[in-house]
PDB file of C-alpha atoms in Angstrom:
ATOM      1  CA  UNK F   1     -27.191 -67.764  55.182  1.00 47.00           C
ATOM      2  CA  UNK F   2     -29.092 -65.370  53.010  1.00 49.00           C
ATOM      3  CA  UNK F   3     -26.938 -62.083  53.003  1.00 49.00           C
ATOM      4  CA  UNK F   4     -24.144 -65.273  52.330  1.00 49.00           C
ATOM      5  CA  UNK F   5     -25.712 -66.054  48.904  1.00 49.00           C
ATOM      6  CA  UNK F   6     -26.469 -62.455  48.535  1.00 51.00           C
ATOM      7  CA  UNK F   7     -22.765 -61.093  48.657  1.00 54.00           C
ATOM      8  CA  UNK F   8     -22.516 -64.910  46.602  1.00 52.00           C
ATOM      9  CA  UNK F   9     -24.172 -63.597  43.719  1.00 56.00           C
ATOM     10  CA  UNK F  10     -23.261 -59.582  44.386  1.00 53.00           C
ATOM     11  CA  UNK F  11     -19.569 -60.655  43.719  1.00 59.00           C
ATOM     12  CA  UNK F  12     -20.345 -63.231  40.904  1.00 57.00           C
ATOM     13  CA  UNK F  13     -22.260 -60.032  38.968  1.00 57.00           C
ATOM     14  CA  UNK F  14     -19.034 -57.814  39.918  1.00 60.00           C
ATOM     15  CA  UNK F  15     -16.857 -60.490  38.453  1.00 59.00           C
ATOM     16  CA  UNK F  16     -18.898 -60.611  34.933  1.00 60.00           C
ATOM     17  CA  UNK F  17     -18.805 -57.299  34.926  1.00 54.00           C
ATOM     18  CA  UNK F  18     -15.458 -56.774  35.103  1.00 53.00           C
ATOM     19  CA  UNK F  19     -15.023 -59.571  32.737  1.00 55.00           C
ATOM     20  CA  UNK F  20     -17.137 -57.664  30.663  1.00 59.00           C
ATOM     21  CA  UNK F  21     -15.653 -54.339  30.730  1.00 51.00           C
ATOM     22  CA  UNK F  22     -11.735 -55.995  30.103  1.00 54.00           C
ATOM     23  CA  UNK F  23     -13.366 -57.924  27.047  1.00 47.00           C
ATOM     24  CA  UNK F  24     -14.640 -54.905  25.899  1.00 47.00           C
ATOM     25  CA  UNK F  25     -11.446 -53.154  26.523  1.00 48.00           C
ATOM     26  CA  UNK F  26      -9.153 -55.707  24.672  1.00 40.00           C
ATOM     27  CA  UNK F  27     -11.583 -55.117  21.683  1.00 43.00           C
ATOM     28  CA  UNK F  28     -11.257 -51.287  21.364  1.00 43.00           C
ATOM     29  CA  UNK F  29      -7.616 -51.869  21.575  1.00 39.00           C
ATOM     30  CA  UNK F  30      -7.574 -54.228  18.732  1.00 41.00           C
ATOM     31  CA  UNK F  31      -9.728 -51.900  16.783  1.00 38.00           C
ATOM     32  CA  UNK F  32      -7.558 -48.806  17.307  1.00 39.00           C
ATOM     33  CA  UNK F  33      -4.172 -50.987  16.413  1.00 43.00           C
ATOM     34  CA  UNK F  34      -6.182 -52.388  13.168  1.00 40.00           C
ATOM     35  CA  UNK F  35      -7.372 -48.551  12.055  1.00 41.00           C
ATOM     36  CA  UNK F  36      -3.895 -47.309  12.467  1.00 47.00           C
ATOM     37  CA  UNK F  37      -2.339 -50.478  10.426  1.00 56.00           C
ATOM     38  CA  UNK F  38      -1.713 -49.207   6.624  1.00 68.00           C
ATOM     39  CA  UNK F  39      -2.039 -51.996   4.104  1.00 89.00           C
ATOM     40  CA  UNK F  40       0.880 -51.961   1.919  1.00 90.00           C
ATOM     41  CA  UNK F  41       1.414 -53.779  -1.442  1.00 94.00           C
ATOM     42  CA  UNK F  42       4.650 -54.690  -3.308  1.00 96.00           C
ATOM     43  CA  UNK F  43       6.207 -52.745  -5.909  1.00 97.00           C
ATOM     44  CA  UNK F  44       8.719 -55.049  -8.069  1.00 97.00           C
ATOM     45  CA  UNK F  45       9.991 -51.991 -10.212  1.00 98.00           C
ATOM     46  CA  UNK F  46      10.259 -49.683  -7.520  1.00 98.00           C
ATOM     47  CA  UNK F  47      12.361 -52.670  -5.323  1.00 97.00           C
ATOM     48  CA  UNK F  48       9.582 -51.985  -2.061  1.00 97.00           C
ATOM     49  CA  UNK F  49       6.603 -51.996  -0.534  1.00 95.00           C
ATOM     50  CA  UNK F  50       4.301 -48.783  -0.741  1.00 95.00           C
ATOM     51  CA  UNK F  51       1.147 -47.569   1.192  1.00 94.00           C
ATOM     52  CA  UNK F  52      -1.009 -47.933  -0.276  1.00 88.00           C
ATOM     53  CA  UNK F  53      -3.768 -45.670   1.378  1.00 89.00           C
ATOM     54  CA  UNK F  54      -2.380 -42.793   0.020  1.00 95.00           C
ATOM     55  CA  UNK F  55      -2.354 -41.361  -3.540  1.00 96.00           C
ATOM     56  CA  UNK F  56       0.669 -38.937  -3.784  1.00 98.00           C
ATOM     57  CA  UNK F  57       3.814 -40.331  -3.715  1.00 98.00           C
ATOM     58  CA  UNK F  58       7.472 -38.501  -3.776  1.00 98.00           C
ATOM     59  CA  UNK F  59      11.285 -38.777  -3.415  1.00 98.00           C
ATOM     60  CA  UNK F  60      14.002 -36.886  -1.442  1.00 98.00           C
ATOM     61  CA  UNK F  61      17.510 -36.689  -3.217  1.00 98.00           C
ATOM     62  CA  UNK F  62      21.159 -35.315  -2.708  1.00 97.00           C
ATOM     63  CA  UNK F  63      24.346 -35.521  -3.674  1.00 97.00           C
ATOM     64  CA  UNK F  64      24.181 -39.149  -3.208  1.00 96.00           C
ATOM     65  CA  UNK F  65      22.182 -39.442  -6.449  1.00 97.00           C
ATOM     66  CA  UNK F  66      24.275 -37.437  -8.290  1.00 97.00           C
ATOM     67  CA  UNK F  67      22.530 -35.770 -11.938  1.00 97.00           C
ATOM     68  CA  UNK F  68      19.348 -37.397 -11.918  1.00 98.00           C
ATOM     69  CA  UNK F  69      17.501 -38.165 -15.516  1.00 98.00           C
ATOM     70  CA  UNK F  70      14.384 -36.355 -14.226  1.00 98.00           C
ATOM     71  CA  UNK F  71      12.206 -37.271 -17.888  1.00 98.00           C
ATOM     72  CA  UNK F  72      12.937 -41.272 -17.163  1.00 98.00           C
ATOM     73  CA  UNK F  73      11.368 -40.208 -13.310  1.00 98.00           C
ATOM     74  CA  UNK F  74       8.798 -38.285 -14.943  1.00 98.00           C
ATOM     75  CA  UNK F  75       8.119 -41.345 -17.355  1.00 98.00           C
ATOM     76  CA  UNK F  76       7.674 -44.035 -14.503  1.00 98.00           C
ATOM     77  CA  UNK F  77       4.451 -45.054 -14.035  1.00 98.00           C
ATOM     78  CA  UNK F  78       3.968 -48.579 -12.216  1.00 97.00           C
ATOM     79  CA  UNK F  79       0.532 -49.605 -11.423  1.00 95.00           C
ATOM     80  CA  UNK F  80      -0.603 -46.572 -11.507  1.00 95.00           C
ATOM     81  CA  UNK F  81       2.029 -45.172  -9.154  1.00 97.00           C
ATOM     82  CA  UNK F  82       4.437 -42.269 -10.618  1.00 98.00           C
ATOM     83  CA  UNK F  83       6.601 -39.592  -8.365  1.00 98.00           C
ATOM     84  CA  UNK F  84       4.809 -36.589  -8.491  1.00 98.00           C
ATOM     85  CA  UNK F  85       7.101 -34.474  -5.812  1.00 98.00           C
ATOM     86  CA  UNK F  86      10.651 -34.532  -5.102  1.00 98.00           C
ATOM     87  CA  UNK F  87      12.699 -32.528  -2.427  1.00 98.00           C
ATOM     88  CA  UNK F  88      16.259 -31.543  -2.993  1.00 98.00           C
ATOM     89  CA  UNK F  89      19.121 -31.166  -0.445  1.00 98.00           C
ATOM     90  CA  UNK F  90      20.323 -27.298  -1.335  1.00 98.00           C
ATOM     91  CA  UNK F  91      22.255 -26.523   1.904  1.00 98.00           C
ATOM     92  CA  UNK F  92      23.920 -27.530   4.914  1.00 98.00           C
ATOM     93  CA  UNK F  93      25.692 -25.686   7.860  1.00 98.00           C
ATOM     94  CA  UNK F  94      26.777 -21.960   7.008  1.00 98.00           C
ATOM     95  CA  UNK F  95      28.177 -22.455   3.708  1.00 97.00           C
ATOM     96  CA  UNK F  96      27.832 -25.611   1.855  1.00 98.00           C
ATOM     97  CA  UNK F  97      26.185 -25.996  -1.010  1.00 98.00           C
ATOM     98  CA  UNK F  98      24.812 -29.592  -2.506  1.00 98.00           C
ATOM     99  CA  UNK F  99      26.939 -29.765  -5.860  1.00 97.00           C
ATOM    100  CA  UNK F 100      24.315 -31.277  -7.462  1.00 98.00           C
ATOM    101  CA  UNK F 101      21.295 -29.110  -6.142  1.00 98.00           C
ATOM    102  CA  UNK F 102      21.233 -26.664  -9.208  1.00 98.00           C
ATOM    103  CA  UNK F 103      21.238 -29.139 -12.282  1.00 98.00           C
ATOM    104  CA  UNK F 104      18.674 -31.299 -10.513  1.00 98.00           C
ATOM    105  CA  UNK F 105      16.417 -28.496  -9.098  1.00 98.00           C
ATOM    106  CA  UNK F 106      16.385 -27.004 -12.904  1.00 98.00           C
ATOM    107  CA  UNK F 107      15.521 -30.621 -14.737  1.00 98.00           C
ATOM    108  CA  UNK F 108      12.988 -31.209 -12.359  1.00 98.00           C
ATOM    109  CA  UNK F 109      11.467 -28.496 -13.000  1.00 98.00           C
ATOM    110  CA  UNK F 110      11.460 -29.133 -16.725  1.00 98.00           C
ATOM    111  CA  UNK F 111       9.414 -32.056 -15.945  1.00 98.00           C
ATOM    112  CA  UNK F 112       7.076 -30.750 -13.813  1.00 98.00           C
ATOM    113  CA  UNK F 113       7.882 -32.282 -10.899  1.00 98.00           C
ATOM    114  CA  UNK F 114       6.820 -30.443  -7.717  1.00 98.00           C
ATOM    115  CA  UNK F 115       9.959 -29.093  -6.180  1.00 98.00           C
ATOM    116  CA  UNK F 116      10.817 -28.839  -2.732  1.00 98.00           C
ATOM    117  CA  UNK F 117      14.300 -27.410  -1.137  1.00 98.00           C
ATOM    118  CA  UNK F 118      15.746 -28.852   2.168  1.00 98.00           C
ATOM    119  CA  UNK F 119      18.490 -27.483   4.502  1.00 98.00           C
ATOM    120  CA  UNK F 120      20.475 -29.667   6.293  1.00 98.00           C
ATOM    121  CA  UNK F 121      20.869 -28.156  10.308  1.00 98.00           C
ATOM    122  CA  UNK F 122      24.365 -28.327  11.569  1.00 98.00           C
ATOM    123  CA  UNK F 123      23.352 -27.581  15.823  1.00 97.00           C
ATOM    124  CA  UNK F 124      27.171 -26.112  16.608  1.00 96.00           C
ATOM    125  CA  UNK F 125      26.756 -23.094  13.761  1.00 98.00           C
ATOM    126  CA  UNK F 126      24.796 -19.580  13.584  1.00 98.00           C
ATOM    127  CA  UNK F 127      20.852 -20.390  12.755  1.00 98.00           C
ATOM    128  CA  UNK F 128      20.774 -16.594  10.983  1.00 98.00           C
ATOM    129  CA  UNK F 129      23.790 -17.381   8.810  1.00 98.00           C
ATOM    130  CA  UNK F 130      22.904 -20.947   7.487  1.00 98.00           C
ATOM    131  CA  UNK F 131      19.327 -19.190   7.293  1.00 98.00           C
ATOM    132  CA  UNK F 132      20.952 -16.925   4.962  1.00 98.00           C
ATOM    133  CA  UNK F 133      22.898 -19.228   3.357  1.00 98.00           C
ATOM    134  CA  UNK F 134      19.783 -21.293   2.462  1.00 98.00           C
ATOM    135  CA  UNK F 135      17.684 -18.212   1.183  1.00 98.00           C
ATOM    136  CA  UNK F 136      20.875 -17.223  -0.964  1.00 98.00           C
ATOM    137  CA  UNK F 137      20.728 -20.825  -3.001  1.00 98.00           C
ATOM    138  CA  UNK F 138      17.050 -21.243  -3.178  1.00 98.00           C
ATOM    139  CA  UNK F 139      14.738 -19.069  -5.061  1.00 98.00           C
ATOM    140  CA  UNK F 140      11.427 -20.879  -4.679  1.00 98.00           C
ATOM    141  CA  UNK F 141       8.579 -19.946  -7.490  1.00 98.00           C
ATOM    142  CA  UNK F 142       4.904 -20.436  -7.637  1.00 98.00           C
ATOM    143  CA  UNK F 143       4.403 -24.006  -7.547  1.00 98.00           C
ATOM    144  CA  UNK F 144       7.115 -25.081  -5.380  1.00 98.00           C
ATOM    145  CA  UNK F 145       6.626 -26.837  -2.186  1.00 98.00           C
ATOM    146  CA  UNK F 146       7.617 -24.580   1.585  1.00 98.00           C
ATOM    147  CA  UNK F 147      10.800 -24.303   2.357  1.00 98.00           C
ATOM    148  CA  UNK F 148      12.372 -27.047   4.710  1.00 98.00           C
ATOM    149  CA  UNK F 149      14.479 -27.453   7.707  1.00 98.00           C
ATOM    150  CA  UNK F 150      16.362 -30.704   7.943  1.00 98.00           C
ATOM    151  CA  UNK F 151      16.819 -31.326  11.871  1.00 97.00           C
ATOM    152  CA  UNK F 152      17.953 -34.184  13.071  1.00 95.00           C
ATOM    153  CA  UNK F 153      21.026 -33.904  14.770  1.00 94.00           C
ATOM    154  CA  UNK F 154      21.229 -31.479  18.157  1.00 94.00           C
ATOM    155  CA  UNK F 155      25.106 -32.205  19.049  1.00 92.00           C
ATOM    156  CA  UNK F 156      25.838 -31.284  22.961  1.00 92.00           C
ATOM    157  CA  UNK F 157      23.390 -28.687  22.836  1.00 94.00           C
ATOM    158  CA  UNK F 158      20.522 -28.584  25.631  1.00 96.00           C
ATOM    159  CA  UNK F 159      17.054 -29.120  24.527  1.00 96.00           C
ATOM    160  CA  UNK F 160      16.322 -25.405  25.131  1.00 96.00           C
ATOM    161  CA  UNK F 161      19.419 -23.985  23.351  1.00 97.00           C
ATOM    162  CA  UNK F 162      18.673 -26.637  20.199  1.00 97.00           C
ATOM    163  CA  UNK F 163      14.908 -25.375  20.321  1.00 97.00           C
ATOM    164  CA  UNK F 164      15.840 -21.315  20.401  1.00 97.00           C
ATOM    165  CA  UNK F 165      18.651 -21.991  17.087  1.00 98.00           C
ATOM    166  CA  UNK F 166      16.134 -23.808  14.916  1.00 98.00           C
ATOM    167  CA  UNK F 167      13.770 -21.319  15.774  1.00 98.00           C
ATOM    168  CA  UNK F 168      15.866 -18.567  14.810  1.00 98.00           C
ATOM    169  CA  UNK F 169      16.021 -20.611  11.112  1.00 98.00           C
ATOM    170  CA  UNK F 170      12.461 -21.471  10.798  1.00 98.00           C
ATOM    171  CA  UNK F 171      11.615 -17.324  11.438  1.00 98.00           C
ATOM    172  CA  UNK F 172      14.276 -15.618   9.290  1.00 98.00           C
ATOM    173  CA  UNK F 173      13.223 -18.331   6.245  1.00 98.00           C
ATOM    174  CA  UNK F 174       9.324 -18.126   7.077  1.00 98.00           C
ATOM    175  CA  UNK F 175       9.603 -14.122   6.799  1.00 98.00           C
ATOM    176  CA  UNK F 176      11.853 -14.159   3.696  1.00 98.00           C
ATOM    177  CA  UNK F 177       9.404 -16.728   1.606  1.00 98.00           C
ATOM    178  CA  UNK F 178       6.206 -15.702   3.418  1.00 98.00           C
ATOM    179  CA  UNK F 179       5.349 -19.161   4.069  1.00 98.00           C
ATOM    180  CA  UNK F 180       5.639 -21.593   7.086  1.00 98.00           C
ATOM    181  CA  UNK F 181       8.583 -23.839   6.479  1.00 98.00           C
ATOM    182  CA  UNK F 182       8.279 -27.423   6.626  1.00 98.00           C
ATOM    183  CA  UNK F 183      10.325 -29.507   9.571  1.00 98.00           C
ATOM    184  CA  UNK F 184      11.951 -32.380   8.544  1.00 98.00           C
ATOM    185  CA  UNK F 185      13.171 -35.047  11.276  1.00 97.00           C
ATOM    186  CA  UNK F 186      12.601 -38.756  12.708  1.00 95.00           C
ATOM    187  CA  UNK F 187       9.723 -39.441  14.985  1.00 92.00           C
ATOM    188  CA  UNK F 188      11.897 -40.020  17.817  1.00 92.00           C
ATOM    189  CA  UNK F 189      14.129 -36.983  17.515  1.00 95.00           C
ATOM    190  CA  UNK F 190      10.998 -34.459  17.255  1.00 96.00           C
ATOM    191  CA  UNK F 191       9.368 -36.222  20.277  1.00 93.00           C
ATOM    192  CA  UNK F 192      12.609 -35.556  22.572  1.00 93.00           C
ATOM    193  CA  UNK F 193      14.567 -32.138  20.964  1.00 94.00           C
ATOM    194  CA  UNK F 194      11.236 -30.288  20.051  1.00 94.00           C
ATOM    195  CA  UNK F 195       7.555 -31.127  20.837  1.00 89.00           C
ATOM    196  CA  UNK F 196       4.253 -29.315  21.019  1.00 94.00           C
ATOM    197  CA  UNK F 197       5.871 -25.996  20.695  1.00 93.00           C
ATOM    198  CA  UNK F 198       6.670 -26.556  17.447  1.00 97.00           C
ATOM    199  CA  UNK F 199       3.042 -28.475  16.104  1.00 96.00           C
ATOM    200  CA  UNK F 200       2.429 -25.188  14.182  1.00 97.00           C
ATOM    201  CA  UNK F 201       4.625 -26.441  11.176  1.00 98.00           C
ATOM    202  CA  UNK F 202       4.178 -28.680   8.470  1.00 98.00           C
ATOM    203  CA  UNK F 203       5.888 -32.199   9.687  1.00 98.00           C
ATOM    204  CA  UNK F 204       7.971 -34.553   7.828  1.00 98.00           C
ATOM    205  CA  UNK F 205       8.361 -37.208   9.326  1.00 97.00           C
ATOM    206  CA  UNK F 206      10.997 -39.923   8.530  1.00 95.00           C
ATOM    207  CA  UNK F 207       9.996 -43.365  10.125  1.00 89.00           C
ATOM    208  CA  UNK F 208      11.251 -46.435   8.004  1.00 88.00           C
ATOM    209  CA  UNK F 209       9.762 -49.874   7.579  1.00 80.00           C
ATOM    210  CA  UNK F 210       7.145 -49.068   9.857  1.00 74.00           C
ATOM    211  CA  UNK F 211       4.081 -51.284   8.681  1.00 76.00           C
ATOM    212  CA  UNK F 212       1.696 -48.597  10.487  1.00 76.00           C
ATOM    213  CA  UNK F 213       1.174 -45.189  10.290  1.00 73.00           C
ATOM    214  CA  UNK F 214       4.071 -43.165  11.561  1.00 85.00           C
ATOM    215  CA  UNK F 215       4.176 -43.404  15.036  1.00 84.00           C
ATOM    216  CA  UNK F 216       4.109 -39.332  16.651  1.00 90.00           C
ATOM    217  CA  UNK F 217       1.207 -37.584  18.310  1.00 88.00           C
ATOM    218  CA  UNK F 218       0.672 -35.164  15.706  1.00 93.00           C
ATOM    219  CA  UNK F 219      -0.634 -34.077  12.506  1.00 95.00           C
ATOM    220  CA  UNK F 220       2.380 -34.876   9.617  1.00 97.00           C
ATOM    221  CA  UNK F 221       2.365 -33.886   6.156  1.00 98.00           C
ATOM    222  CA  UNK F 222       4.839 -36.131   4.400  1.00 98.00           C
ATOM    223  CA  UNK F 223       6.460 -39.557   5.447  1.00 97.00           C
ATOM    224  CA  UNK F 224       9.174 -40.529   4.451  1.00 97.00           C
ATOM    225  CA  UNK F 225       8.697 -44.739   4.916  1.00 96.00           C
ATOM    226  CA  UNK F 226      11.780 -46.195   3.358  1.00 96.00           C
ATOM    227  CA  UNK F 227      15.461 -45.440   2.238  1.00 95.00           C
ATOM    228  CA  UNK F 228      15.769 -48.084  -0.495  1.00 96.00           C
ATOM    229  CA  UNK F 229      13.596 -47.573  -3.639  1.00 97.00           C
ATOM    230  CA  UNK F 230      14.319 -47.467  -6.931  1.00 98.00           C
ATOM    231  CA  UNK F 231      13.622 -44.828  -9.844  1.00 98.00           C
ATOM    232  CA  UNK F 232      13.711 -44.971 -13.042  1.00 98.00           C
ATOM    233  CA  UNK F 233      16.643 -42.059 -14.176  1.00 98.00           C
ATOM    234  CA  UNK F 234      18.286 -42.416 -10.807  1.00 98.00           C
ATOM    235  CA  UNK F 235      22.023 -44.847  -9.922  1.00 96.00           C
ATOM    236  CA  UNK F 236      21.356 -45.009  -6.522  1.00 97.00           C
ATOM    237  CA  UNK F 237      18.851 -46.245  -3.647  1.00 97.00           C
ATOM    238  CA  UNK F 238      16.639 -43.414  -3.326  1.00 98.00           C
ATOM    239  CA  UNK F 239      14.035 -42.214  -0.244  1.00 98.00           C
ATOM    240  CA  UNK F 240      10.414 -42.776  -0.912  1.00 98.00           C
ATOM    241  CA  UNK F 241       7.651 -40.410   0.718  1.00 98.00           C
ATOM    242  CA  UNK F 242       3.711 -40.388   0.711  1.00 98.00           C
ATOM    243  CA  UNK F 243       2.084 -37.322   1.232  1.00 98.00           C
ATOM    244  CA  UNK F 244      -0.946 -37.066   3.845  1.00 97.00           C
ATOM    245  CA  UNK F 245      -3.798 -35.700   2.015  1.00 97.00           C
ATOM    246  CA  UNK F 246      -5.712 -35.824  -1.229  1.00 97.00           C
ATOM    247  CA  UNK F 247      -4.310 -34.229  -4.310  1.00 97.00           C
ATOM    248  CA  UNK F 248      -6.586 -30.457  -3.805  1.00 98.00           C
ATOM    249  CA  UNK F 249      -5.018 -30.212  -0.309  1.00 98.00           C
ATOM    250  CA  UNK F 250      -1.427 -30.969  -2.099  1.00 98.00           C
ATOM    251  CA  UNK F 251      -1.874 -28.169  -4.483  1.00 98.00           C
ATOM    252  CA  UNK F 252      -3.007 -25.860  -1.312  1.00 98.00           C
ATOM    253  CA  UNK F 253       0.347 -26.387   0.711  1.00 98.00           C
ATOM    254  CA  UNK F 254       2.259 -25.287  -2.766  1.00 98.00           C
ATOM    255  CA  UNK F 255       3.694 -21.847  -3.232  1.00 98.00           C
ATOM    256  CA  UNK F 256       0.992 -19.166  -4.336  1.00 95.00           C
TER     257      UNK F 256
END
């Protein structure tokens, strides 16, 4: 009857403990989802909601938004908030050439905007020649942001065939520019057609309307959160991007 109440109270101090331990479990859980939640606040002029953890903010343009009045972008300032970086679609494939890449790359400039130059990766072409194409179109200066590859489509090719072309781009750019380019692509499409083979390079991630941080298990460098903001200068939705870091590790990732 003894050893009876024994195991009795054995098993009741097993089943607090457990208790215990899952309580303390569900907590830490909680705590990590709650650290990793951003707090965003609404932006009436800019038509969204922004970050608001982070203190550099940018846009990504193409053709799409045509000649862009870069001094009204310049000019913006909401809350506190202006667009201090801007990438630019230059190239895609082997031989096209965004028509509006030149005029806008040149104004923004003007207005000293940080630059940045993105090439759109077509999977069923040569890597070397749209490499070449892109170093052709883009002369990047002191100041500018790292190159970028824009990959986010991989056709019918297998993962190991996609992997070897973009690394054939991401070499023949990183040795002409002597800097480590930037990869562009979605959180979902890095996590399947590249991986931890390719965590060396600058990521920017697109992951939209996520109300946490961007959801990859890596280090990124820009995030591109939504596809519908508005600008000042600009007739068209635009992209909106934070960048991860404070503004002395921003000017470190420019072009020396």
């Amino acid at each position: 009857m003894a050893r009876r109440r024994r195991d009795a109270n054995y098993n009741g101090l097993k089943l607090i403990a457990v208790t215990l331990f899952i309580g303390l479990l569900v907590i830490w859980v909680l705590s990590w989802d709650h650290a990793r939640r951003v707090k965003f606040a609404h932006y009436e002029a800019f038509g969204i909601d922004l970050p608001v953890l982070y203190s550099i903010h940018g846009i990504d343009v193409s053709r799409y938004q045509k000649e862009i009045r870069w001094n009204m972008v310049k000019a913006m300032n909401v809350e506190g908030v202006r667009i201090e970086f801007a990438f630019m679609k230059a190239t895609e494939g082997e031989g096209l050439t965004d028509r509006y890449f030149k005029y806008n790359w040149r104004q923004a400039k003007k207005q000293k905007i940080t630059r940045g130059a993105y090439h759109f990766f077509l999977p069923g072409q040569d890597p070397i020649k749209q490499a070449k194409h892109f170093i052709s179109r883009v002369k990047l200066e002191k100041g500018d942001l790292p190159p970028v590859l824009d990959a986010e489509q991989a056709g019918v090719l297998p993962v190991n065939v996609y992997r070897a072309k973009i690394r054939q781009w991401l070499q023949m750019v990183e040795a002409h520019y002597k800097v480590k380019p930037i990869i562009y692509t979605s959180a979902e499409f890095y996590k399947k057609y590249m991986g931890p083979e390719f965590d060396e390079y600058p990521l920017w991630v697109a992951h939209y309307y996520e109300r946490k941080s961007p959801r990859i298990n890596r280090t990124w460098t820009f995030w591109q959160h939504n596809d519908r903001g508005n600008v000042n200068g600009i007739n068209a939705f635009v992209d909106f991007n934070v960048f991860n870091g404070d503004s002395a590790t921003f000017q470190q990732l420019l072009l020396k």
